[in-house]
XYZ file of C-alpha atoms in Angstrom:
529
model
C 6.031 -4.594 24.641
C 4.154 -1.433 25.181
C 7.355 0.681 26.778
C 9.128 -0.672 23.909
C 6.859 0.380 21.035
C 6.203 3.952 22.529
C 10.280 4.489 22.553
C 10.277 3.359 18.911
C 6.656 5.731 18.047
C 9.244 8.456 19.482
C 11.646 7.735 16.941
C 9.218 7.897 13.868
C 9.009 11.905 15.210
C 13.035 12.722 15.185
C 15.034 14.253 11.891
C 11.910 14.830 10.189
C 12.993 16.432 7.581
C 16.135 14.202 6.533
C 15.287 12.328 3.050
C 13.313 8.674 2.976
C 16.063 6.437 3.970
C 18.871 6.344 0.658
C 19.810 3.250 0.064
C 16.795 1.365 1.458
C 15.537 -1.654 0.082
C 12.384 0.431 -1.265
C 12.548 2.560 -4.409
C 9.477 4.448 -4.675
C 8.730 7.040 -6.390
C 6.159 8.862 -3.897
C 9.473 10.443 -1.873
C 10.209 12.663 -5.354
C 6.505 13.917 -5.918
C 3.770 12.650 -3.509
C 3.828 14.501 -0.727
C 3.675 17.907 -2.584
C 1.356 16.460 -4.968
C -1.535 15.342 -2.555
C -1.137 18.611 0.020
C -1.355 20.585 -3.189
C -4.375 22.417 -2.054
C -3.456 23.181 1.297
C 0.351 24.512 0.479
C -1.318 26.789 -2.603
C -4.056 27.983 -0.138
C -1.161 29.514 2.511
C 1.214 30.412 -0.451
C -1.026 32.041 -3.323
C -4.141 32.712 -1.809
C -5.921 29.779 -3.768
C -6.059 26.098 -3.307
C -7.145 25.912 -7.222
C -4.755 26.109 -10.062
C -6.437 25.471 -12.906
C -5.418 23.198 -15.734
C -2.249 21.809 -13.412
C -2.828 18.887 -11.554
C -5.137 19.369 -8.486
C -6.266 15.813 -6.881
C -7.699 17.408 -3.866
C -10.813 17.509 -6.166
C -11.264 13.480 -5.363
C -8.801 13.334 -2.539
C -9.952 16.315 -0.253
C -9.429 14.914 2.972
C -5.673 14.787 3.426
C -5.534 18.390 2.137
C -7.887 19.690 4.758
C -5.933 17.996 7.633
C -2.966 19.915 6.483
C -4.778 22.847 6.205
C -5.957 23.276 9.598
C -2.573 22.848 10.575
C -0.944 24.896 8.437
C -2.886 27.792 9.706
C -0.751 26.976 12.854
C 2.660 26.210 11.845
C 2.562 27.907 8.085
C 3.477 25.400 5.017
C 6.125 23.052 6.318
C 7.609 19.292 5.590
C 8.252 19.269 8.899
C 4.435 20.207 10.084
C 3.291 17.761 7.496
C 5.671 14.754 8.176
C 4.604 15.179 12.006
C 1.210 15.506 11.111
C 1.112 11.887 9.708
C 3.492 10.873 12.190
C 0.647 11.654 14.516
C -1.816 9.425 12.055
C 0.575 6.553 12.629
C 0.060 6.748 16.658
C -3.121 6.783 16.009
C -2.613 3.577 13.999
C -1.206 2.092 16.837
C -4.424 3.177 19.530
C -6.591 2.181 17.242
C -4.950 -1.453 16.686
C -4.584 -1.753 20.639
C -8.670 -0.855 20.634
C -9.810 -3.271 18.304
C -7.479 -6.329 19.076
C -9.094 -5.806 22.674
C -12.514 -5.621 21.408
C -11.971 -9.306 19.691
C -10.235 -10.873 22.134
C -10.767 -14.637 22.086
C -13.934 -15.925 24.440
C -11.401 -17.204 28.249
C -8.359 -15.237 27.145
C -7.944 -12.992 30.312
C -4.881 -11.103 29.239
C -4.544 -10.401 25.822
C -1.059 -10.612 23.801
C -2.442 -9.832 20.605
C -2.852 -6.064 21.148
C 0.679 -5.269 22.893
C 2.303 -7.158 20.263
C 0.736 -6.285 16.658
C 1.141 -2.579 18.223
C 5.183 -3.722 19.066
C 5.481 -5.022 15.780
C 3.938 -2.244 13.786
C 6.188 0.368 15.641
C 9.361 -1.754 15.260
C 8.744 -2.121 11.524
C 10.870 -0.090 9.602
C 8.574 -0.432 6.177
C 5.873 1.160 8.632
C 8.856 3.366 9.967
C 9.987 5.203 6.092
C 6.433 5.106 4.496
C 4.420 6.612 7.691
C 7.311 9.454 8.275
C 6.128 10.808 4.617
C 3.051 12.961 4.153
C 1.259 11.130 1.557
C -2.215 9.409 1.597
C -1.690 5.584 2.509
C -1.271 6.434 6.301
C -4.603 8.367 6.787
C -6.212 5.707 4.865
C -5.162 2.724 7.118
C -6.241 5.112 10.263
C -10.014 5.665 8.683
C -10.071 1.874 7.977
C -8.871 0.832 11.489
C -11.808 4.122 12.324
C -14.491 1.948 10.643
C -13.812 -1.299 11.813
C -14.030 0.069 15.629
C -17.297 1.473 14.213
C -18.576 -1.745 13.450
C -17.245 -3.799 16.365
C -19.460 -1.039 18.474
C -22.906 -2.588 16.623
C -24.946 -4.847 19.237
C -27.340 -6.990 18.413
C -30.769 -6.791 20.244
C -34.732 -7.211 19.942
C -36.144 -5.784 16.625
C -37.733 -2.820 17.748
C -34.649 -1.502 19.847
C -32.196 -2.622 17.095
C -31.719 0.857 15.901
C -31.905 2.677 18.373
C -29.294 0.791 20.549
C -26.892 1.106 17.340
C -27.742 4.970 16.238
C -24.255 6.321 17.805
C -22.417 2.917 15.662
C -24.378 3.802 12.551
C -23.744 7.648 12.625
C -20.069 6.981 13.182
C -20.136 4.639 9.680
C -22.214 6.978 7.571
C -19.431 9.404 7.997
C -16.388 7.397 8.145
C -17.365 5.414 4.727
C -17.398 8.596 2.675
C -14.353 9.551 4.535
C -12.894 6.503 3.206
C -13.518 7.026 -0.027
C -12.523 10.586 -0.008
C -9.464 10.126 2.098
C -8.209 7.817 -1.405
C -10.742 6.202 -3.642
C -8.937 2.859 -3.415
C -10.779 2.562 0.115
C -13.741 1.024 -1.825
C -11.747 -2.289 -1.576
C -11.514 -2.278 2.405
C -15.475 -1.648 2.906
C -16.039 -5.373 2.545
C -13.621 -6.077 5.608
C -16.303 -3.616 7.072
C -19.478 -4.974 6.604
C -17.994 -8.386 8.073
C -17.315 -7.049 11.069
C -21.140 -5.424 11.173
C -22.422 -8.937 10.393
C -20.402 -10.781 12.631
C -21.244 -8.158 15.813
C -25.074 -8.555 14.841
C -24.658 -12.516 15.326
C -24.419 -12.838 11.485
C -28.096 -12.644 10.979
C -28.823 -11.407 7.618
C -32.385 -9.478 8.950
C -30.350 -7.305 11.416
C -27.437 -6.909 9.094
C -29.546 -5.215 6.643
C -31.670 -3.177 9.037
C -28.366 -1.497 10.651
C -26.095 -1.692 6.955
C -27.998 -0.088 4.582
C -29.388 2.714 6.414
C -25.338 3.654 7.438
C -24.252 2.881 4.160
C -27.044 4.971 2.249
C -26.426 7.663 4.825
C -22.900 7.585 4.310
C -24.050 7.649 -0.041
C -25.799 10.626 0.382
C -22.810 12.695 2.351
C -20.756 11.681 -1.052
C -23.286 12.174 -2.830
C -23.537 15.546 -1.357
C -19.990 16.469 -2.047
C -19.933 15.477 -5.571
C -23.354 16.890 -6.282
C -22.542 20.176 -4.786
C -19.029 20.911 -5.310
C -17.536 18.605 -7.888
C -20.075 18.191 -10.522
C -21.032 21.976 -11.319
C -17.347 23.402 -10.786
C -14.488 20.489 -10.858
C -15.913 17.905 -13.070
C -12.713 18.067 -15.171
C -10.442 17.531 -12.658
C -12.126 14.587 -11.016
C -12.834 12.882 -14.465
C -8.902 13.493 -14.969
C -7.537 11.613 -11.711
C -9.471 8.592 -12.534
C -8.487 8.563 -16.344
C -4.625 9.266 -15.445
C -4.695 5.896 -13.199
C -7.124 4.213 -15.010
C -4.333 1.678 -16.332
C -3.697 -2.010 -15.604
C -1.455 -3.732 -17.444
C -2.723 -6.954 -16.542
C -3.548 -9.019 -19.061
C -4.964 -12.221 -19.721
C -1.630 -13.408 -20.626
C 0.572 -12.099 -17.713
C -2.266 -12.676 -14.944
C -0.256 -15.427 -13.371
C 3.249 -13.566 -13.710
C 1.322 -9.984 -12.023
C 0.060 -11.896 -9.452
C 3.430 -13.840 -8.614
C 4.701 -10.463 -8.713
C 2.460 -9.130 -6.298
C 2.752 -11.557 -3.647
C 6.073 -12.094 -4.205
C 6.597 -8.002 -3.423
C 5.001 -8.380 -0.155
C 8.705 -9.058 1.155
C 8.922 -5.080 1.355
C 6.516 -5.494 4.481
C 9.628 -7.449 6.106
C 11.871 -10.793 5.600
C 10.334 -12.168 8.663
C 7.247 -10.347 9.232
C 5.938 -11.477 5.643
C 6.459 -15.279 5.629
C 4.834 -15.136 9.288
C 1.776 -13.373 7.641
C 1.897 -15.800 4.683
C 1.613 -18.596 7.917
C -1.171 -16.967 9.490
C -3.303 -16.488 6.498
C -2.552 -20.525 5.674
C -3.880 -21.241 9.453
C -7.001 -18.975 9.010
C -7.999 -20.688 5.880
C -7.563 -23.713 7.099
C -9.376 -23.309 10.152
C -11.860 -20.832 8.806
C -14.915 -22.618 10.781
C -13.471 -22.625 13.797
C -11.929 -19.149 13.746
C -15.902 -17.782 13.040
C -15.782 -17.185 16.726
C -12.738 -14.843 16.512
C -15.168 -12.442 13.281
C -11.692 -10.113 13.342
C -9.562 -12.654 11.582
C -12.092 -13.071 8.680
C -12.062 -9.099 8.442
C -8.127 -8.533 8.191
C -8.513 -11.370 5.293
C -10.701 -9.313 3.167
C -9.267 -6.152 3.671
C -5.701 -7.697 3.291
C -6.921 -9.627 0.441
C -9.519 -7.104 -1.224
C -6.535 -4.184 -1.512
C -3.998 -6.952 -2.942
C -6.586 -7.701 -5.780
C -6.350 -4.217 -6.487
C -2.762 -4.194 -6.963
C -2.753 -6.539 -8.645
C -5.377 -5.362 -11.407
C -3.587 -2.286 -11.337
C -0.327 -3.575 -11.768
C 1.460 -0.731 -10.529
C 3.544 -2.330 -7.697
C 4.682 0.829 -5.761
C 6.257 -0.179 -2.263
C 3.812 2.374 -0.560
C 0.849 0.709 -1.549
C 1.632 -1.983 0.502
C 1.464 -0.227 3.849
C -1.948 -0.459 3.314
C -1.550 -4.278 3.455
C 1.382 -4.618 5.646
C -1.744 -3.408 8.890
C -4.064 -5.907 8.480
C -1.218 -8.733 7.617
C 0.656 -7.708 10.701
C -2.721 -7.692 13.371
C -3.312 -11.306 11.058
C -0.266 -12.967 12.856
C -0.850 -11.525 16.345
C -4.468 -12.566 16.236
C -3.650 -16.167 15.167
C -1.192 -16.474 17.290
C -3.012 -15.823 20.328
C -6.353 -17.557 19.170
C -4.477 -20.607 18.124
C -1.075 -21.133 19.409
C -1.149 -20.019 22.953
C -4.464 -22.167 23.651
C -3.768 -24.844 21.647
C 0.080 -25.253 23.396
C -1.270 -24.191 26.898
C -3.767 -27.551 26.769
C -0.919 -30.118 26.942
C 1.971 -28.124 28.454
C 2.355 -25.391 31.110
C 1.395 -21.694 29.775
C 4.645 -20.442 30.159
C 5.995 -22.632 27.113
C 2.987 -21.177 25.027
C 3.992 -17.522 26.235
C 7.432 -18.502 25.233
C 6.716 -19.582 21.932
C 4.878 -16.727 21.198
C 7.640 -14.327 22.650
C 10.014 -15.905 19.929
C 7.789 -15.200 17.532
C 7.181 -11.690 18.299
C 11.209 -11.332 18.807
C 12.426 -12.790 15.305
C 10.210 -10.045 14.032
C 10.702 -6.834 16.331
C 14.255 -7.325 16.986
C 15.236 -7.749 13.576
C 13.229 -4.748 12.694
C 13.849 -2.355 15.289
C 17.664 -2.196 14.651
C 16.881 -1.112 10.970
C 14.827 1.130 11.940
C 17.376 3.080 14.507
C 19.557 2.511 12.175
C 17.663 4.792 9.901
C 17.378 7.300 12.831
C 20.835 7.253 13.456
C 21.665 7.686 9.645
C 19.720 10.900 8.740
C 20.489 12.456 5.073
C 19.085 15.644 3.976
C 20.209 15.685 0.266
C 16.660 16.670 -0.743
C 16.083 19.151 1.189
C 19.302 20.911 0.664
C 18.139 20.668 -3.353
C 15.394 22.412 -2.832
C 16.785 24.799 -0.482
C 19.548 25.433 -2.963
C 17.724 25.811 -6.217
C 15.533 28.319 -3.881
C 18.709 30.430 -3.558
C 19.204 30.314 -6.867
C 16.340 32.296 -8.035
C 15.679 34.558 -5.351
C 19.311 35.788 -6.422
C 18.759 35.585 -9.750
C 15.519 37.871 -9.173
C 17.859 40.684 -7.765
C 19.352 41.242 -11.074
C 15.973 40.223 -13.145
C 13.099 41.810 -10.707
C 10.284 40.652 -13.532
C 11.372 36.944 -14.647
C 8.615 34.883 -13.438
C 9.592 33.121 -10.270
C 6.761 30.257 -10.824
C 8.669 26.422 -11.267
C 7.765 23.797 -13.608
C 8.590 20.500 -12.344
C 7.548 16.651 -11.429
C 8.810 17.322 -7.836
C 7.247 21.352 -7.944
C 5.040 20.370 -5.319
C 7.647 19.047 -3.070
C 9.840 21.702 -3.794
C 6.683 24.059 -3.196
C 6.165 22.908 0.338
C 9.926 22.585 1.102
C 10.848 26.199 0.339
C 7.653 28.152 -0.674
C 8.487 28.606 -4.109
C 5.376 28.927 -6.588
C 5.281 25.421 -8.980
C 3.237 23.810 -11.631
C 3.496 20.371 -12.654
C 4.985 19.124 -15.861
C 3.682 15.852 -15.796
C 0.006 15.581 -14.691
C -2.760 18.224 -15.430
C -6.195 18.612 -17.210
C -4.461 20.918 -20.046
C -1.992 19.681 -22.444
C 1.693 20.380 -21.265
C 2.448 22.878 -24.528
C -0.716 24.731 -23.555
C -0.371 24.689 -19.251
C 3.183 26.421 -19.911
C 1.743 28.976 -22.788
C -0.768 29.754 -19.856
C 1.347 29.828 -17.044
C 4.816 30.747 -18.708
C 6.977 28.936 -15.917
C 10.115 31.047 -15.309
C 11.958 27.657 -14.536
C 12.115 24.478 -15.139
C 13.600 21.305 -13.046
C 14.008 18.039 -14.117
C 15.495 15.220 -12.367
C 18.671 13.980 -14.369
C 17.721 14.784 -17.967
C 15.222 16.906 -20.040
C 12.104 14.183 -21.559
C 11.391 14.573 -25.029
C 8.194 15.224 -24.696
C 8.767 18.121 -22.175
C 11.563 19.499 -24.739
C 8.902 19.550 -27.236
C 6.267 21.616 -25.023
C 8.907 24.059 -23.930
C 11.394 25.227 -27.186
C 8.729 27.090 -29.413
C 8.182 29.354 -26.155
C 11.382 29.421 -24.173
C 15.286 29.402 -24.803
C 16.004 26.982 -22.141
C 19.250 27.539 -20.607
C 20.697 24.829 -18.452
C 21.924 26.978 -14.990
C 22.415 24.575 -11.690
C 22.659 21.047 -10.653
C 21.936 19.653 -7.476
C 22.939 15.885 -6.517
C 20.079 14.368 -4.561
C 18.780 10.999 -3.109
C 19.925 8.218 -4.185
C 17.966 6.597 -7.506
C 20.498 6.221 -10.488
C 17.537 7.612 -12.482
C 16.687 10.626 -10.220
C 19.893 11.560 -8.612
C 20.970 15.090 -9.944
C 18.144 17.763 -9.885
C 18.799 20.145 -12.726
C 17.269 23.773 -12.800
C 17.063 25.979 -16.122
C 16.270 29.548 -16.882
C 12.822 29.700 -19.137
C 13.702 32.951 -21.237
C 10.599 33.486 -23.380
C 11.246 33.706 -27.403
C 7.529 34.611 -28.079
C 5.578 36.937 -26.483
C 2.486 36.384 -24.176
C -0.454 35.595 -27.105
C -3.606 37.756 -26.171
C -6.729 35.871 -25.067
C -8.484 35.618 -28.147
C -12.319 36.909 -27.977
C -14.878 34.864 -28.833
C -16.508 36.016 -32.052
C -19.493 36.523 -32.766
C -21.997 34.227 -34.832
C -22.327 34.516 -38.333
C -25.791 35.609 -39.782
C -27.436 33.287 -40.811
C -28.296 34.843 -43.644
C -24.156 35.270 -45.065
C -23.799 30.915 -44.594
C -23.046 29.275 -47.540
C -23.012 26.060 -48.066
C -19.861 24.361 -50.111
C -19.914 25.577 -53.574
C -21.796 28.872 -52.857
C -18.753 30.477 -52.127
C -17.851 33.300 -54.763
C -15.099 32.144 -57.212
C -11.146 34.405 -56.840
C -12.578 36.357 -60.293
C -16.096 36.977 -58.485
C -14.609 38.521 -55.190
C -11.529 40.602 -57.717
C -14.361 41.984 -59.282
């Protein structure tokens, strides 16, 4: 199971730069705008000199993390998809180590060779949800590693006598105080998987309340004041704005009172993107572990994968934004949920009245009607490699450079949704046209894009922000991916119809002793005279 899982980890690093699958059975929108969006910082550090852009959308304010990975490797490779995709390619092995590491950790009391481990790691690198959404540079990977981080964290706490409790569990506690803020930082949705955490640190510490405290709160308020730190001394007295402004732009749910039932159907019923088999397996396992919740207190991992499972799928729901992506994040824990049960409660239970071998059987066909199934989709996918996006980019790169041969001083910089992506495919300078902390009509009188691209068709609303500056002139098209809505990339030529205003000074303050109130002021005939 291991040989086979590191052949299919190698696959997860070939064609790297080919589009996310076309024609898969996910439509997300994070393959058009995500992974330029959330290595903003990093690709505008290499490319203009400054991570910052002000008034555009920056979420490394809230999300630095990710960013800062890139950056360190960027220094290395310069701005590339290809550095990026392999850098979370490398988060996803580490996904897998991390998995083997804390199945092992939990393995049931008499079990002397584990099959939990080998086969949630098989079945995460045969997955070809895993494969699609852990090949893209976006945030959901690195937050599954950091969770997975934490959890071996708090499997490391040991109990012991009161006055050698924290001492014995200093190196566990340091390791938590800086992977919780990590968390958080890494995406802010993490808050939901600290419970899953904290389980784990009561269950190692017996689940004794007295201990749990003593070792909790000091790593949790430790790991507070390294946030705390952050916000204090970066965010609040410089970037305020821009944090305020991630949380506001996905502050929506559109649950309701009336729909709850109908989001929530939704929401479990999505969980078929994690895989035909795989997910009614999971469904299975989480049935058994309620069910047997008592006795599986001895096995404290099971419990854990609930609550992080289950604390990220209230989220989506409440948030009612049912992205595919944001299921990797659930697809993890669900997937080490049906190796765990498995080997806690079919292989001893079946092993009792019959021979082993017919429990190691049963649990081979399990892990078989998942992997096999999976695995060919996924080489399929390997085999299959487009690059329609890429050549986009690449094209509409072409296009201005040789337009800038004729027109030297027409302002290379891009507006665009997928400017980011396009930014870290080819270099070009971009802005966003959709998310930012000024108004569209007054980013583009600021920034006075030279070009704009929009996927299919110009939005009203972007129409609106551009005509009283710009005669927009419609120049290329470039057919790309595969989403009837966002298939043709269109580039135009921003020509601008009114000159650059000049900053306006700030006055200066009336006297106080010229304010009038209303009805003081001198009449037309007054001021004639």
């Amino acid at each position: 199971m291991l040989a086979a899982a590191a052949v299919l980890l190698g696959l997860h690093a070939v064609h790297l730069a080919a589009d996310f699958p076309n024609n898969s059975p996910w439509m997300d929108w994070s393959k058009y705008t995500d992974e330029g969006w959330y290595g903003d910082a990093a690709i505008r550090h290499y490319q203009l000199g400054h991570w910052y852009v002000a008034g555009d959308f920056n979420p490394a304010v809230a999300l630095p993390v990710w960013p800062v990975l890139e950056a360190l490797l960027f220094h290395f490779t310069g701005v590339s998809l290809v550095a990026a995709r392999a850098l979370t390619v490398g988060v996803f092995a580490g996904i897998l180590v991390a998995t083997w590491f804390l199945l092992e950790r939990w393995r049931p009391v008499g079990v002397r060779v584990s099959l939990a481990a080998p086969a949630a790691v098989l079945l995460l690198a045969a997955s070809p949800f895993c494969f699609v959404f852990t090949r893209l540079a976006i945030l959901e990977p690195l937050l599954v590693l950091v969770t997975l981080l934490a959890l071996l964290a708090a499997s490391a706490v040991r109990p012991a006598a009161h006055g050698e409790l924290l001492r014995r569990n200093l190196p566990a506690m340091a390791a938590l105080a800086l992977l919780l803020p990590l968390l958080i930082l890494t995406k802010t949705t993490g808050l939901f998987l600290v419970p899953a955490i904290a389980w784990l640190v009561f269950a190692a510490l017996e689940y004794r309340p007295g201990p749990f405290l003593r070792v909790g709160l000091p790593a949790a308020g430790a790991g507070l004041l390294l946030w705390l730190a952050y916000y204090g001394l970066l965010v609040r007295p410089h970037l305020l704005l821009d944090y305020r402004y991630l949380f506001s732009a996905n502050a929506y749910t559109g649950i309701t009172a009336e729909n709850f039932v109908q989001v929530l159907t939704d929401t479990v019923k999505d969980g078929m993107w994690m895989g035909r088999v795989l997910y009614p397996c999971a469904l299975v396992a989480v049935g058994i572990a309620a069910i047997s919740w008592r006795r599986l207190r001895a096995h404290p991992l099971i419990p854990a994968l609930l609550l992080w499972a289950g604390g990220y799928v209230a989220f989506l729901a409440y948030h009612d934004n049912l992205q595919p992506r944001y299921y990797l994040v659930v697809a993890v824990p669900l997937t080490l949920l049906v190796a765990a049960v498995m080997e806690q409660l079919v292989l001893p239970a079946v092993s009792r009245r019959t021979p082993a071998l017919v429990g190691v059987a049963l649990a081979a066909v399990i892990v078989v009607a998942i992997s096999v199934p999976d695995a060919r989709q996924t080489v399929s996918f390997v085999r299959h490699p487009q690059y329609t996006l890429l050549t986009a980019a690449r094209e509409l790169d072409a296009y201005i450079a040789n337009d800038r041969v004729d027109d030297p001083t027409h302002n290379p910089l891009l507006l665009s949704i997928s400017g980011s992506d396009i930014s870290l495919m080819t270099g070009l300078p971009s802005i966003c046209d959709d998310f930012g902390t000024l108004e569209l009509p007054d980013r583009v009188n600021k920034y006075r894009p030279g070009w704009y691209a929009a996927w299919n068709q110009i939005d009203d609303d972007k129409m609106d922000a551009m005509t009283p500056l710009f005669h927009i002139e419609r120049v290329a098209a470039f057919p790309a991916m595969d989403d009837p809505d966002r298939n043709l990339l269109i580039l135009y030529k921003l020509d601008a119809t009114v000159p650059t205003p000049l900053v306006r000074r700030k006055g200066k303050p009336t006297p106080r002793r010229l304010k009038t109130k209303v009805g003081q002021q001198p009449s037309v005939e007054q001021l004639e005279h």
